[in-house]
Amino acid sequence: MQYIERFVMTKFSERLKELRKGKHLTQQELADKFGISRVGYSYWETGTREPNFKTLVSLAKYLSVSTDYLLGVTNIKGDKNIVFNFFEKG
């Protein structure tokens, strides 16, 4: 389970940074948009911390991607491919 969590956080951090840069935004600009400090936002990009569920969904909408893409579940960026429960029980 720890491997999956690390994989998801690494993918999330990489994709968040990639999408932010693709929109030519600074960390400060995105932090301001979500009402957090730049340092708090940078924790997301480094994988030190993670946003809450509501913020994750808002980030995906703002960046025009699905939560699946942002989390590394799929390589399809489209916002119509949202799956909230991809971890299998077992």
PDB file of C-alpha atoms in Angstrom:
ATOM      1  CA  MET A   1       0.000   0.000   0.000  1.00  0.00           C
ATOM      2  CA  GLN A   2       2.841   2.435   0.752  1.00  0.00           C
ATOM      3  CA  TYR A   3       4.189   1.902  -2.757  1.00  0.00           C
ATOM      4  CA  ILE A   4       0.844   2.926  -4.255  1.00  0.00           C
ATOM      5  CA  GLU A   5       0.629   5.976  -2.004  1.00  0.00           C
ATOM      6  CA  ARG A   6       4.161   7.070  -2.967  1.00  0.00           C
ATOM      7  CA  PHE A   7       3.422   6.483  -6.648  1.00  0.00           C
ATOM      8  CA  VAL A   8       0.235   8.566  -6.502  1.00  0.00           C
ATOM      9  CA  MET A   9       1.909  11.409  -4.591  1.00  0.00           C
ATOM     10  CA  THR A  10       4.889  11.414  -6.965  1.00  0.00           C
ATOM     11  CA  LYS A  11       2.644  11.452 -10.030  1.00  0.00           C
ATOM     12  CA  PHE A  12       0.420  14.105  -8.489  1.00  0.00           C
ATOM     13  CA  SER A  13       3.401  16.331  -7.674  1.00  0.00           C
ATOM     14  CA  GLU A  14       4.941  15.927 -11.128  1.00  0.00           C
ATOM     15  CA  ARG A  15       1.703  16.562 -12.968  1.00  0.00           C
ATOM     16  CA  LEU A  16       0.713  19.516 -10.812  1.00  0.00           C
ATOM     17  CA  LYS A  17       4.032  21.207 -11.533  1.00  0.00           C
ATOM     18  CA  GLU A  18       3.839  20.364 -15.247  1.00  0.00           C
ATOM     19  CA  LEU A  19       0.294  21.726 -15.557  1.00  0.00           C
ATOM     20  CA  ARG A  20       1.128  24.886 -13.595  1.00  0.00           C
ATOM     21  CA  LYS A  21       4.108  25.602 -15.832  1.00  0.00           C
ATOM     22  CA  GLY A  22       2.032  24.792 -18.927  1.00  0.00           C
ATOM     23  CA  LYS A  23      -0.360  27.567 -17.928  1.00  0.00           C
ATOM     24  CA  HIS A  24       2.597  29.904 -17.282  1.00  0.00           C
ATOM     25  CA  LEU A  25       1.640  30.351 -13.642  1.00  0.00           C
ATOM     26  CA  THR A  26       3.932  30.833 -10.687  1.00  0.00           C
ATOM     27  CA  GLN A  27       3.510  28.869  -7.486  1.00  0.00           C
ATOM     28  CA  GLN A  28       2.383  32.122  -5.854  1.00  0.00           C
ATOM     29  CA  GLU A  29      -0.337  32.701  -8.447  1.00  0.00           C
ATOM     30  CA  LEU A  30      -1.767  29.224  -7.992  1.00  0.00           C
ATOM     31  CA  ALA A  31      -1.448  29.452  -4.211  1.00  0.00           C
ATOM     32  CA  ASP A  32      -3.377  32.743  -4.267  1.00  0.00           C
ATOM     33  CA  LYS A  33      -6.100  31.156  -6.401  1.00  0.00           C
ATOM     34  CA  PHE A  34      -6.605  28.451  -3.769  1.00  0.00           C
ATOM     35  CA  GLY A  35      -6.165  30.681  -0.729  1.00  0.00           C
ATOM     36  CA  ILE A  36      -3.004  29.099   0.630  1.00  0.00           C
ATOM     37  CA  SER A  37       0.573  30.256   1.116  1.00  0.00           C
ATOM     38  CA  ARG A  38       3.197  29.720  -1.568  1.00  0.00           C
ATOM     39  CA  VAL A  39       5.067  27.452   0.847  1.00  0.00           C
ATOM     40  CA  GLY A  40       1.897  25.407   1.402  1.00  0.00           C
ATOM     41  CA  TYR A  41       1.458  25.085  -2.338  1.00  0.00           C
ATOM     42  CA  SER A  42       5.115  24.107  -2.824  1.00  0.00           C
ATOM     43  CA  TYR A  43       4.552  21.219  -0.399  1.00  0.00           C
ATOM     44  CA  TRP A  44       2.098  19.794  -2.952  1.00  0.00           C
ATOM     45  CA  GLU A  45       4.666  20.006  -5.744  1.00  0.00           C
ATOM     46  CA  THR A  46       7.333  18.347  -3.639  1.00  0.00           C
ATOM     47  CA  GLY A  47       5.022  15.621  -2.356  1.00  0.00           C
ATOM     48  CA  THR A  48       5.500  16.686   1.259  1.00  0.00           C
ATOM     49  CA  ARG A  49       1.785  17.271   1.718  1.00  0.00           C
ATOM     50  CA  GLU A  50      -1.385  16.692  -0.252  1.00  0.00           C
ATOM     51  CA  PRO A  51      -4.496  18.776  -0.811  1.00  0.00           C
ATOM     52  CA  ASN A  52      -7.814  17.722   0.654  1.00  0.00           C
ATOM     53  CA  PHE A  53     -10.396  16.048  -1.564  1.00  0.00           C
ATOM     54  CA  LYS A  54     -12.384  19.232  -2.267  1.00  0.00           C
ATOM     55  CA  THR A  55      -9.218  21.100  -3.253  1.00  0.00           C
ATOM     56  CA  LEU A  56      -8.059  18.211  -5.446  1.00  0.00           C
ATOM     57  CA  VAL A  57     -11.307  18.363  -7.411  1.00  0.00           C
ATOM     58  CA  SER A  58     -11.043  22.163  -7.659  1.00  0.00           C
ATOM     59  CA  LEU A  59      -7.439  21.914  -8.861  1.00  0.00           C
ATOM     60  CA  ALA A  60      -8.422  19.436 -11.554  1.00  0.00           C
ATOM     61  CA  LYS A  61     -11.254  21.671 -12.743  1.00  0.00           C
ATOM     62  CA  TYR A  62      -9.054  24.771 -12.725  1.00  0.00           C
ATOM     63  CA  LEU A  63      -6.299  22.990 -14.655  1.00  0.00           C
ATOM     64  CA  SER A  64      -8.838  21.435 -17.085  1.00  0.00           C
ATOM     65  CA  VAL A  65      -7.899  17.831 -16.370  1.00  0.00           C
ATOM     66  CA  SER A  66      -9.537  14.922 -14.592  1.00  0.00           C
ATOM     67  CA  THR A  67      -8.665  13.982 -11.047  1.00  0.00           C
ATOM     68  CA  ASP A  68      -7.580  10.653 -12.538  1.00  0.00           C
ATOM     69  CA  TYR A  69      -4.986  12.411 -14.668  1.00  0.00           C
ATOM     70  CA  LEU A  70      -3.788  14.588 -11.814  1.00  0.00           C
ATOM     71  CA  LEU A  71      -3.325  11.502  -9.617  1.00  0.00           C
ATOM     72  CA  GLY A  72      -1.584   9.468 -12.303  1.00  0.00           C
ATOM     73  CA  VAL A  73      -4.401   6.944 -12.713  1.00  0.00           C
ATOM     74  CA  THR A  74      -4.664   7.695 -16.430  1.00  0.00           C
ATOM     75  CA  ASN A  75      -2.673   9.507 -19.070  1.00  0.00           C
ATOM     76  CA  ILE A  76      -5.843  10.975 -20.568  1.00  0.00           C
ATOM     77  CA  LYS A  77      -6.096  14.634 -19.582  1.00  0.00           C
ATOM     78  CA  GLY A  78      -9.800  15.087 -20.333  1.00  0.00           C
ATOM     79  CA  ASP A  79     -12.050  16.147 -17.476  1.00  0.00           C
ATOM     80  CA  LYS A  80     -14.759  13.583 -18.323  1.00  0.00           C
ATOM     81  CA  ASN A  81     -12.686  10.582 -17.146  1.00  0.00           C
ATOM     82  CA  ILE A  82     -13.130  11.062 -13.413  1.00  0.00           C
ATOM     83  CA  VAL A  83     -12.879   7.954 -11.254  1.00  0.00           C
ATOM     84  CA  PHE A  84     -12.929   8.486  -7.506  1.00  0.00           C
ATOM     85  CA  ASN A  85     -12.346   4.898  -6.376  1.00  0.00           C
ATOM     86  CA  PHE A  86      -9.505   3.290  -8.284  1.00  0.00           C
ATOM     87  CA  PHE A  87      -7.874   1.463  -5.386  1.00  0.00           C
ATOM     88  CA  GLU A  88      -8.989  -2.134  -5.274  1.00  0.00           C
ATOM     89  CA  LYS A  89      -9.853  -3.632  -1.924  1.00  0.00           C
ATOM     90  CA  GLY A  90      -7.680  -6.508  -1.095  1.00  0.00           C
TER      91      GLY A  90
END
